[in-house]
Short mmCIF file of C-alpha atoms and ligand atoms in Angstrom, two decimals:
data_model
loop_
_atom_site.label_atom_id
_atom_site.label_comp_id
_atom_site.label_asym_id
_atom_site.label_seq_id
_atom_site.Cartn_x
_atom_site.Cartn_y
_atom_site.Cartn_z
CA MET A 18 16.85 26.21 -2.85
CA ARG A 19 15.19 24.37 0.05
CA ILE A 20 12.44 22.21 -1.44
CA GLY A 21 9.89 20.03 0.33
CA VAL A 22 7.97 17.24 -1.41
CA ILE A 23 4.84 15.80 0.20
CA GLY A 24 3.99 12.38 -1.26
CA CYS A 25 6.71 9.91 -2.31
CA GLY A 26 4.99 8.14 -5.19
CA TYR A 27 6.11 7.99 -8.82
CA VAL A 28 5.86 11.74 -9.25
CA GLY A 29 7.10 12.85 -5.82
CA LEU A 30 10.17 10.63 -5.83
CA VAL A 31 11.21 11.47 -9.38
CA CYS A 32 10.71 15.14 -8.74
CA GLY A 33 12.36 15.20 -5.29
CA ILE A 34 15.39 13.10 -6.24
CA SER A 35 15.88 15.01 -9.49
CA PHE A 36 15.71 18.39 -7.74
CA ALA A 37 18.24 17.17 -5.15
CA ASN A 38 20.48 15.97 -7.93
CA MET A 39 20.38 19.45 -9.45
CA GLY A 40 21.84 20.79 -6.23
CA HIS A 41 18.72 21.81 -4.32
CA GLN A 42 18.33 20.82 -0.66
CA VAL A 43 15.33 18.47 -0.66
CA ILE A 44 13.21 16.85 2.04
CA CYS A 45 10.51 14.35 1.06
CA SER A 46 7.76 12.94 3.26
CA ASP A 47 5.12 10.28 2.95
CA ILE A 48 2.50 8.77 5.23
CA SER A 49 3.73 5.29 4.30
CA ALA A 50 6.29 4.36 6.95
CA GLU A 51 7.27 1.33 4.86
CA LYS A 52 8.23 3.52 1.89
CA ILE A 53 10.15 5.98 4.02
CA THR A 54 12.06 3.26 5.89
CA SER A 55 13.06 1.79 2.56
CA LEU A 56 14.14 5.18 1.18
CA GLN A 57 16.06 6.03 4.36
CA SER A 58 18.08 2.86 3.94
CA GLY A 59 18.84 3.78 0.34
CA ASN A 60 16.39 1.36 -1.28
CA MET A 61 13.90 2.35 -3.94
CA PRO A 62 10.36 1.20 -3.09
CA ILE A 63 9.08 1.58 -6.67
CA LYS A 64 10.39 0.26 -9.98
CA GLU A 65 11.27 3.18 -12.20
CA GLN A 66 14.11 3.12 -14.70
CA GLY A 67 17.24 4.93 -13.45
CA LEU A 68 15.62 6.19 -10.24
CA ALA A 69 17.41 3.84 -7.80
CA GLU A 70 20.76 4.82 -9.35
CA LEU A 71 19.88 8.51 -9.18
CA LEU A 72 18.97 8.11 -5.51
CA GLN A 73 22.33 6.48 -4.77
CA LYS A 74 24.15 9.32 -6.53
CA THR A 75 22.06 11.89 -4.70
CA ASN A 76 22.63 10.20 -1.33
CA ARG A 77 26.38 10.53 -1.91
CA GLN A 78 25.87 14.27 -2.41
CA GLY A 79 23.94 14.31 0.87
CA ASN A 80 21.24 16.80 -0.06
CA ILE A 81 18.10 14.69 0.27
CA THR A 82 16.30 13.39 3.36
CA PHE A 83 13.16 11.30 3.82
CA THR A 84 10.72 11.47 6.69
CA THR A 85 7.23 10.38 7.68
CA ASP A 86 6.75 13.78 9.28
CA ASN A 87 5.10 16.23 6.88
CA VAL A 88 5.55 19.01 9.44
CA GLN A 89 9.33 18.57 9.21
CA THR A 90 9.05 18.84 5.42
CA ILE A 91 6.93 21.96 5.73
CA SER A 92 9.16 23.62 8.33
CA GLU A 93 12.45 22.91 6.54
CA SER A 94 11.49 24.09 3.06
CA GLU A 95 10.84 27.36 1.27
CA THR A 96 8.92 25.79 -1.59
CA ILE A 97 6.56 22.87 -0.91
CA PHE A 98 5.54 20.57 -3.76
CA ILE A 99 2.39 18.54 -3.12
CA THR A 100 2.60 15.28 -5.07
CA VAL A 101 0.01 13.11 -3.34
CA GLY A 102 -2.36 10.84 -5.25
CA THR A 103 -5.68 12.07 -6.61
CA PRO A 104 -7.47 8.79 -7.43
CA SER A 105 -11.06 8.45 -8.65
CA LEU A 106 -14.04 8.52 -6.31
CA PRO A 107 -17.01 6.28 -7.21
CA ASP A 108 -18.68 9.17 -9.08
CA GLY A 109 -15.57 9.70 -11.20
CA SER A 110 -14.45 12.92 -9.52
CA ALA A 111 -10.91 13.23 -8.20
CA ASP A 112 -10.49 12.27 -4.55
CA LEU A 113 -8.81 15.34 -3.08
CA SER A 114 -8.73 14.08 0.51
CA TYR A 115 -4.95 13.42 0.43
CA LEU A 116 -4.33 16.87 -1.00
CA TRP A 117 -6.51 18.58 1.60
CA SER A 118 -4.91 16.63 4.39
CA ALA A 119 -1.52 18.00 3.29
CA VAL A 120 -2.94 21.51 2.81
CA ARG A 121 -4.46 21.49 6.31
CA GLN A 122 -1.11 20.45 7.78
CA ILE A 123 0.61 23.29 5.95
CA ALA A 124 -2.03 25.75 7.18
CA ALA A 125 -1.76 24.51 10.77
CA TYR A 126 2.01 24.90 10.68
CA LEU A 127 1.85 28.38 9.17
CA GLN A 128 -0.68 29.48 11.78
CA SER A 129 1.26 28.18 14.74
CA GLU A 130 4.84 28.90 13.84
CA LYS A 131 6.86 31.95 13.05
CA SER A 132 7.78 30.67 9.65
CA GLY A 133 9.24 32.44 6.71
CA LYS A 134 7.20 32.87 3.52
CA LYS A 135 6.52 29.67 1.58
CA LEU A 136 5.51 28.93 -1.97
CA ILE A 137 2.95 26.12 -2.30
CA VAL A 138 3.17 24.18 -5.55
CA VAL A 139 0.40 21.71 -6.34
CA LYS A 140 1.94 19.14 -8.68
CA SER A 141 -0.76 16.51 -8.31
CA THR A 142 -3.32 16.45 -11.11
CA VAL A 143 -6.28 18.37 -9.71
CA PRO A 144 -9.66 19.56 -11.00
CA VAL A 145 -9.78 23.06 -12.37
CA GLY A 146 -10.30 25.54 -9.55
CA THR A 147 -8.55 23.43 -6.86
CA CYS A 148 -5.58 25.79 -6.49
CA ASP A 149 -8.02 28.73 -6.23
CA ASP A 150 -9.81 26.80 -3.46
CA VAL A 151 -6.53 26.15 -1.63
CA ALA A 152 -5.58 29.85 -1.87
CA THR A 153 -9.04 30.84 -0.56
CA PHE A 154 -8.70 28.33 2.29
CA PHE A 155 -5.39 29.87 3.39
CA ALA A 156 -6.94 33.34 3.28
CA GLN A 157 -9.93 32.12 5.35
CA GLN A 158 -7.50 30.71 7.92
CA GLY A 159 -5.98 34.16 8.25
CA ILE A 160 -2.81 33.09 6.45
CA GLY A 161 -1.79 36.03 4.33
CA GLY A 162 0.93 37.05 1.94
CA ASP A 163 3.44 37.31 4.78
CA LYS A 164 3.29 33.48 5.10
CA VAL A 165 2.27 32.20 1.68
CA ILE A 166 3.88 33.67 -1.39
CA ASP A 167 1.38 31.98 -3.67
CA VAL A 168 -0.47 28.74 -4.38
CA ILE A 169 0.50 27.65 -7.88
CA HIS A 170 -0.01 24.67 -10.18
CA ASN A 171 2.84 22.86 -11.90
CA PRO A 172 1.34 19.79 -13.60
CA GLU A 173 3.60 16.83 -14.28
CA PHE A 174 3.79 15.09 -17.66
CA LEU A 175 6.28 12.31 -16.97
CA ARG A 176 5.57 8.84 -18.32
CA GLN A 177 6.11 5.97 -15.90
CA GLY A 178 8.91 3.78 -17.19
CA ASN A 179 10.65 6.88 -18.64
CA ALA A 180 9.93 9.14 -15.70
CA VAL A 181 13.46 10.27 -14.85
CA HIS A 182 14.27 11.09 -18.46
CA ASP A 183 10.95 12.85 -18.95
CA PHE A 184 11.44 14.92 -15.82
CA LEU A 185 14.97 15.98 -16.73
CA PHE A 186 14.28 16.51 -20.44
CA PRO A 187 10.65 17.61 -20.70
CA ASP A 188 9.10 19.11 -23.85
CA ARG A 189 7.78 21.95 -21.75
CA ILE A 190 7.20 23.02 -18.18
CA ILE A 191 3.76 24.40 -17.41
CA ILE A 192 3.44 26.70 -14.44
CA GLY A 193 0.13 28.18 -13.42
CA CYS A 194 1.20 31.30 -11.59
CA THR A 195 1.05 34.97 -12.29
CA SER A 196 3.08 36.70 -9.55
CA ALA A 197 6.60 37.84 -10.37
CA GLU A 198 7.96 36.45 -7.07
CA SER A 199 6.69 32.90 -7.65
CA LYS A 200 7.81 32.99 -11.31
CA GLU A 201 11.31 33.91 -10.16
CA ILE A 202 11.39 31.05 -7.62
CA MET A 203 10.17 28.52 -10.18
CA ASN A 204 12.72 29.76 -12.72
CA GLN A 205 15.43 29.15 -10.09
CA ILE A 206 14.12 25.69 -9.21
CA TYR A 207 14.03 24.59 -12.85
CA ARG A 208 17.17 26.48 -13.91
CA GLU A 209 19.08 23.29 -14.83
CA ILE A 210 16.34 22.01 -17.10
CA LYS A 211 16.55 23.17 -20.68
CA ALA A 212 12.91 23.35 -21.65
CA PRO A 213 10.56 26.21 -22.43
CA ILE A 214 8.52 27.32 -19.44
CA GLN A 215 4.96 28.34 -20.16
CA PHE A 216 3.57 30.56 -17.42
CA CYS A 217 -0.19 30.93 -17.39
CA ASP A 218 -3.04 31.35 -14.94
CA ARG A 219 -3.51 28.37 -12.63
CA ARG A 220 -6.94 27.37 -13.98
CA SER A 221 -5.46 27.04 -17.46
CA ALA A 222 -2.54 25.02 -16.05
CA GLU A 223 -4.99 22.65 -14.35
CA LEU A 224 -6.97 22.25 -17.56
CA ILE A 225 -3.82 21.75 -19.68
CA LYS A 226 -3.02 18.56 -17.75
CA TYR A 227 -6.48 17.05 -18.24
CA ALA A 228 -6.68 18.17 -21.85
CA ALA A 229 -3.25 16.65 -22.62
CA ASN A 230 -4.03 13.28 -21.06
CA THR A 231 -7.47 12.99 -22.61
CA PHE A 232 -6.07 13.95 -26.02
CA LEU A 233 -3.48 11.17 -25.82
CA ALA A 234 -6.13 8.70 -24.67
CA MET A 235 -8.28 9.87 -27.59
CA LYS A 236 -5.52 8.96 -30.07
CA ILE A 237 -5.34 5.48 -28.56
CA SER A 238 -9.10 4.96 -28.64
CA TYR A 239 -9.27 6.40 -32.16
CA ILE A 240 -6.80 3.90 -33.57
CA ASN A 241 -8.47 1.07 -31.64
CA MET A 242 -11.86 2.04 -33.06
CA ILE A 243 -10.37 1.99 -36.57
CA ALA A 244 -8.66 -1.33 -35.70
CA CYS A 245 -12.04 -2.95 -34.98
CA LEU A 246 -13.25 -1.70 -38.37
CA SER A 247 -10.02 -2.92 -39.95
CA ASP A 248 -10.76 -6.42 -38.56
CA LYS A 249 -14.12 -6.41 -40.34
CA LEU A 250 -12.64 -5.09 -43.58
CA GLY A 251 -9.58 -7.33 -43.75
CA ALA A 252 -7.16 -4.37 -43.65
CA ASP A 253 -3.96 -4.17 -41.58
CA ILE A 254 -4.16 -1.50 -38.86
CA SER A 255 -0.35 -1.27 -38.62
CA GLU A 256 -0.24 -0.12 -42.25
CA VAL A 257 -3.17 2.21 -41.66
CA ALA A 258 -1.46 3.75 -38.60
CA ARG A 259 1.80 4.15 -40.51
CA GLY A 260 -0.04 5.75 -43.39
CA ILE A 261 -1.94 8.27 -41.33
CA GLY A 262 0.85 8.85 -38.80
CA SER A 263 3.32 10.00 -41.42
CA ASP A 264 1.17 13.09 -41.84
CA PRO A 265 2.90 15.45 -39.38
CA ARG A 266 -0.47 16.96 -38.48
CA ILE A 267 -1.38 13.54 -37.03
CA GLY A 268 1.99 12.09 -35.94
CA THR A 269 2.93 8.46 -35.31
CA SER A 270 2.85 8.36 -31.52
CA PHE A 271 -0.04 6.80 -29.62
CA LEU A 272 -1.31 5.09 -32.77
CA GLN A 273 -0.42 1.53 -31.75
CA ALA A 274 -3.63 -0.50 -31.81
CA GLY A 275 -4.20 -3.06 -29.07
CA ILE A 276 -5.88 -3.75 -25.76
CA GLY A 277 -6.04 -0.06 -24.83
CA TYR A 278 -4.72 2.24 -22.15
CA GLY A 279 -4.57 1.71 -18.39
CA GLY A 280 -2.47 3.05 -15.56
CA SER A 281 -3.05 5.48 -12.76
CA CYS A 282 -3.59 8.53 -14.96
CA PHE A 283 -5.55 8.21 -18.21
CA PRO A 284 -8.59 6.31 -16.84
CA LYS A 285 -8.97 8.49 -13.76
CA ASP A 286 -8.23 11.76 -15.56
CA LEU A 287 -10.86 11.00 -18.21
CA LEU A 288 -13.44 10.30 -15.52
CA ALA A 289 -12.46 13.44 -13.64
CA LEU A 290 -12.74 15.62 -16.76
CA LEU A 291 -16.16 14.13 -17.51
CA LYS A 292 -17.24 15.00 -13.96
CA ILE A 293 -15.83 18.52 -14.33
CA GLY A 294 -17.85 18.89 -17.55
CA GLU A 295 -20.99 17.56 -15.82
CA ASP A 296 -20.54 19.91 -12.87
CA HIS A 297 -20.33 22.84 -15.27
CA ALA A 298 -23.19 21.69 -17.55
CA CYS A 299 -20.78 21.16 -20.43
CA GLU A 300 -21.20 17.88 -22.32
CA LEU A 301 -17.96 16.18 -23.42
CA PRO A 302 -19.24 13.44 -25.78
CA LEU A 303 -15.83 12.87 -27.34
CA ILE A 304 -14.29 12.06 -23.96
CA GLU A 305 -17.20 9.73 -23.15
CA ALA A 306 -16.59 7.85 -26.39
CA VAL A 307 -12.86 7.56 -25.68
CA ALA A 308 -13.57 5.86 -22.33
CA GLN A 309 -16.32 3.68 -23.80
CA ILE A 310 -14.12 2.38 -26.64
CA ASN A 311 -11.33 1.60 -24.19
CA ASN A 312 -13.69 -0.25 -21.84
CA GLN A 313 -14.85 -2.54 -24.66
CA LEU A 314 -11.38 -3.71 -25.68
CA PRO A 315 -10.75 -6.49 -23.10
CA GLY A 316 -14.07 -8.09 -24.10
CA TYR A 317 -13.18 -7.68 -27.77
CA LEU A 318 -9.86 -9.50 -27.29
CA LEU A 319 -11.50 -12.32 -25.32
CA GLU A 320 -14.10 -12.77 -28.09
CA LYS A 321 -11.18 -13.37 -30.45
CA LEU A 322 -9.80 -15.94 -28.00
CA GLU A 323 -13.18 -17.69 -27.74
CA GLU A 324 -13.52 -17.75 -31.52
CA GLN A 325 -10.39 -19.88 -31.54
CA LEU A 326 -10.87 -21.96 -28.38
CA GLY A 327 -14.62 -22.12 -27.81
CA ASN A 328 -15.63 -22.46 -24.16
CA LEU A 329 -12.78 -21.29 -21.93
CA ALA A 330 -13.72 -23.38 -18.87
CA GLY A 331 -10.75 -25.46 -17.78
CA LYS A 332 -8.53 -24.02 -20.53
CA ARG A 333 -5.06 -23.00 -19.46
CA ILE A 334 -4.31 -19.43 -20.56
CA ALA A 335 -0.92 -17.72 -20.24
CA LEU A 336 -0.72 -13.96 -19.85
CA LEU A 337 2.51 -12.30 -20.91
CA GLY A 338 2.64 -8.92 -19.17
CA LEU A 339 0.61 -7.73 -16.21
CA ALA A 340 1.83 -4.13 -15.79
CA TYR A 341 -0.15 -1.52 -17.69
CA LYS A 342 2.95 -0.64 -19.70
CA PRO A 343 6.58 -1.79 -19.98
CA MET A 344 9.34 -0.73 -17.58
CA THR A 345 7.02 -0.35 -14.61
CA ASP A 346 5.57 -2.66 -11.99
CA ASP A 347 2.41 -0.53 -11.80
CA ILE A 348 -0.75 -2.54 -12.37
CA ARG A 349 -3.24 0.22 -11.56
CA GLU A 350 -6.09 -0.04 -14.11
CA ALA A 351 -3.92 -2.42 -16.15
CA PRO A 352 -5.84 -4.25 -18.90
CA SER A 353 -4.45 -7.49 -17.39
CA LEU A 354 -6.78 -7.03 -14.41
CA ARG A 355 -9.90 -7.00 -16.59
CA ILE A 356 -8.65 -9.86 -18.73
CA SER A 357 -7.78 -12.03 -15.72
CA GLY A 358 -11.09 -11.18 -14.05
CA ARG A 359 -13.02 -12.24 -17.15
CA LEU A 360 -10.94 -15.40 -17.57
CA GLN A 361 -11.56 -16.23 -13.92
CA GLU A 362 -15.32 -15.82 -14.45
CA ALA A 363 -15.05 -18.17 -17.41
CA ASP A 364 -13.33 -20.78 -15.17
CA ALA A 365 -10.12 -20.68 -17.18
CA ARG A 366 -6.80 -21.51 -15.48
CA ILE A 367 -4.57 -18.46 -15.57
CA GLN A 368 -0.76 -18.40 -15.60
CA ALA A 369 1.21 -15.19 -15.96
CA TYR A 370 4.66 -13.75 -16.34
CA ASP A 371 5.75 -10.14 -16.10
CA PRO A 372 9.40 -9.05 -15.85
CA PHE A 373 8.59 -6.60 -13.03
CA VAL A 374 5.33 -7.78 -11.41
CA LYS A 375 6.56 -10.60 -9.21
CA ASP A 376 4.09 -10.61 -6.34
CA ASN A 377 1.12 -8.71 -4.92
CA TYR A 378 -1.02 -9.35 -7.99
CA PRO A 379 -4.53 -8.85 -6.61
CA ILE A 380 -6.23 -11.76 -8.42
CA SER A 381 -5.24 -14.87 -6.48
CA ASP A 382 -6.18 -17.30 -9.25
CA VAL A 383 -3.38 -15.89 -11.41
CA HIS A 384 -0.32 -18.10 -10.95
CA LEU A 385 2.91 -16.21 -11.49
CA PHE A 386 5.91 -17.75 -13.26
CA ALA A 387 9.55 -16.74 -13.53
CA SER A 388 9.89 -16.68 -17.32
CA ALA A 389 7.81 -16.56 -20.49
CA GLU A 390 8.84 -20.12 -21.37
CA GLU A 391 7.73 -21.55 -18.01
CA CYS A 392 4.53 -19.52 -18.13
CA VAL A 393 3.32 -20.81 -21.51
CA LYS A 394 4.12 -24.47 -20.75
CA ASP A 395 1.12 -26.73 -21.54
CA CYS A 396 -1.14 -23.75 -22.21
CA ASP A 397 -4.05 -23.62 -24.65
CA ALA A 398 -3.29 -20.01 -25.56
CA VAL A 399 -1.02 -17.13 -24.70
CA ILE A 400 -2.25 -13.55 -24.55
CA ILE A 401 0.32 -10.74 -24.82
CA LEU A 402 -0.83 -7.82 -22.68
CA THR A 403 2.24 -5.63 -22.19
CA GLU A 404 4.64 -4.60 -24.94
CA TRP A 405 7.82 -5.51 -23.02
CA GLU A 406 10.98 -5.45 -25.16
CA GLU A 407 11.70 -8.94 -23.81
CA PHE A 408 8.51 -10.23 -25.44
CA LYS A 409 9.33 -8.53 -28.74
CA GLN A 410 12.55 -10.57 -28.78
CA LEU A 411 10.70 -13.91 -28.35
CA SER A 412 10.75 -16.41 -31.18
CA LEU A 413 7.18 -17.65 -31.58
CA PRO A 414 8.20 -20.93 -33.21
CA ALA A 415 10.40 -21.66 -30.19
CA LEU A 416 7.86 -20.45 -27.63
CA THR A 417 4.90 -22.35 -29.04
CA GLN A 418 6.82 -25.63 -28.73
CA PHE A 419 6.20 -25.48 -24.98
CA MET A 420 2.45 -25.02 -25.46
CA LYS A 421 -0.32 -27.60 -25.61
CA ASN A 422 -2.06 -25.59 -28.32
CA PRO A 423 0.02 -23.05 -30.31
CA LEU A 424 -2.36 -20.06 -30.18
CA ILE A 425 -1.04 -16.54 -29.65
CA VAL A 426 -3.40 -13.63 -29.07
CA ASP A 427 -1.30 -10.49 -29.34
CA GLY A 428 -3.09 -7.72 -27.49
CA ARG A 429 -0.30 -5.25 -28.29
CA ASN A 430 0.49 -6.08 -31.92
CA ILE A 431 4.15 -6.43 -30.99
CA PHE A 432 5.11 -8.57 -34.01
CA SER A 433 4.92 -7.44 -37.62
CA ILE A 434 2.66 -9.52 -39.83
CA GLN A 435 5.61 -9.99 -42.18
CA GLN A 436 7.65 -11.60 -39.36
CA ILE A 437 4.71 -13.81 -38.41
CA LYS A 438 4.25 -14.95 -42.02
CA GLU A 439 7.95 -15.84 -42.24
CA TRP A 440 7.72 -17.92 -39.05
CA ALA A 441 4.51 -19.55 -40.31
CA LEU A 442 6.43 -20.95 -43.32
CA THR A 443 8.31 -23.37 -41.08
CA SER A 444 6.24 -23.63 -37.93
CA THR A 445 2.61 -24.32 -37.00
CA PHE A 446 0.74 -21.82 -34.86
CA THR A 447 -2.19 -19.41 -34.98
CA TYR A 448 -1.51 -15.73 -34.45
CA VAL A 449 -4.39 -13.39 -33.67
CA SER A 450 -3.86 -9.66 -33.21
CA VAL A 451 -5.93 -6.46 -33.16
CA GLY A 452 -7.00 -4.88 -36.46
CA ARG A 453 -4.89 -7.27 -38.54
CA PRO A 454 -5.63 -10.53 -40.34
CA THR A 455 -5.21 -13.75 -38.37
CA VAL A 456 -2.23 -15.83 -39.53
CA SER A 457 -2.22 -19.61 -39.18
P1 NAD B 529 1.25 7.52 -6.05
O1 NAD B 529 -0.01 6.90 -5.60
O2 NAD B 529 2.33 6.69 -6.65
O3 NAD B 529 1.92 8.32 -4.83
C1 NAD B 529 1.23 9.16 -3.98
C2 NAD B 529 1.95 9.12 -2.63
O4 NAD B 529 1.38 10.11 -1.77
C3 NAD B 529 1.80 7.78 -1.90
O5 NAD B 529 3.08 7.28 -1.59
C4 NAD B 529 1.01 8.12 -0.65
O6 NAD B 529 1.36 7.34 0.47
C5 NAD B 529 1.38 9.58 -0.46
N1 NAD B 529 0.47 10.38 0.36
C6 NAD B 529 -0.89 10.40 0.33
N2 NAD B 529 -1.35 11.31 1.22
C7 NAD B 529 -0.26 11.86 1.82
C8 NAD B 529 -0.09 12.86 2.79
N3 NAD B 529 -1.12 13.51 3.34
N4 NAD B 529 1.16 13.17 3.17
C9 NAD B 529 2.23 12.55 2.63
N5 NAD B 529 2.12 11.61 1.68
C10 NAD B 529 0.89 11.26 1.27
O7 NAD B 529 0.81 8.69 -7.03
P2 NAD B 529 1.63 9.23 -8.29
O8 NAD B 529 1.49 8.26 -9.41
O9 NAD B 529 2.97 9.69 -7.88
O10 NAD B 529 0.72 10.48 -8.68
C11 NAD B 529 0.69 11.64 -7.87
C12 NAD B 529 -0.09 12.70 -8.62
O11 NAD B 529 0.60 13.03 -9.83
C13 NAD B 529 -1.50 12.29 -9.04
O12 NAD B 529 -2.33 13.40 -8.98
C14 NAD B 529 -1.32 11.84 -10.48
O13 NAD B 529 -2.48 11.98 -11.24
C15 NAD B 529 -0.25 12.81 -10.96
N6 NAD B 529 0.59 12.31 -12.05
C16 NAD B 529 1.00 11.01 -12.06
C17 NAD B 529 1.81 10.57 -13.11
C18 NAD B 529 2.26 9.13 -13.18
O14 NAD B 529 2.72 8.71 -14.25
N7 NAD B 529 2.17 8.38 -12.12
C19 NAD B 529 2.19 11.45 -14.14
C20 NAD B 529 1.79 12.76 -14.06
C21 NAD B 529 0.97 13.19 -13.02
#
């Protein structure tokens, strides 16, 4: 099938390259000339596991092209996926300006050209009713069923860091469309992927995406709320999480206590759902609490640091991990930003190491190092902010030898208390984590 993808970010690239790899003819466009130039020369502008290799393989097959010209994408494809960003506006609602810009270009093309019929698939996460609005807009522009088969919603559930795998092996594919013709096209597009497809109306599909993300964020905030209580009670949140998670009605995933969630999706999708609720006079107190708990966590972790160090002015603090999660270089809404901002306010000296974030960190006072060992050298404390596998393999007795003061604040609970206690038998350090007793 001839597929167009508008927006070459994490979702657009994974989706476009994967579709091309399945044998579809794909054209992807983006307004960022830098990204497109990089892609045209075979280089991957984002860090996403397996994606650069998949692009190389796909380039050899010759069925993917990249352009800065959305009109070319629109004209050359039968099905157009819109995968542009939908970030937060100051009032929390989703900024749909990128989406509407793409929609207007599609409409202009369909009005002016003798094109065949096209299926418009909104893959970006959009407020409920957006696809209805897009369909109404086309109708108002005089663009009828002879030009647009349908406007449908196909939310994406990939996790950055595992995006290629998640796209190729999803738990389910949600498609908000009701017409037989668009269902048939989507079945063809996804024919290689062995996952159940749930067809539903597009409003439900739009709500499914928000409900899924806010539910996962709720699990994280729930365990973090219990972790704060666990700190007061002298319990071990890892044991608590294991104990409740082994009940299959609860499940073990997303029950890792720590500094909380970040990234380009959970924070903005929570805010957007709250705004949707407000606009429809429907209070969502649970979602408000989820966001509130998450917002308090950086301050909570820094209180633990101050309990150990006192005034932070002039103290040298090492941050291990800047990305919001492992296996990505994405720092959007990463907890590291809040932590570094607060440390900067406190006049601390900040050093950091992240395996993927090597430059372009927006807080200039954060000095980046090439390894964990170099980063912690002469520091008064180290704070672990991303659960990189590389950090899980560190030996704390060895690492703390480089430090001025052997204090570890583990914002991701990456070490078991048992391991820490074993190390503490032969080595001197203080280990502070979230929802678990301090070991020193
Ligand atoms: P992103 O910011 O990484 O990429 C968006 C891309 O769209 C950018 O490269 C930007 O230059 C481009 N763009 C903006 N306007 C354009 C236009 N008019 N024409 C062409 N290109 C344009 O965003 P992302 O992380 O890929 O997310 C895209 C959407 O998918 C969002 O709605 C997001 O909520 C959703 N989503 C993201 C993830 C994720 O893990 N990142 C997962 C599921 C869903």
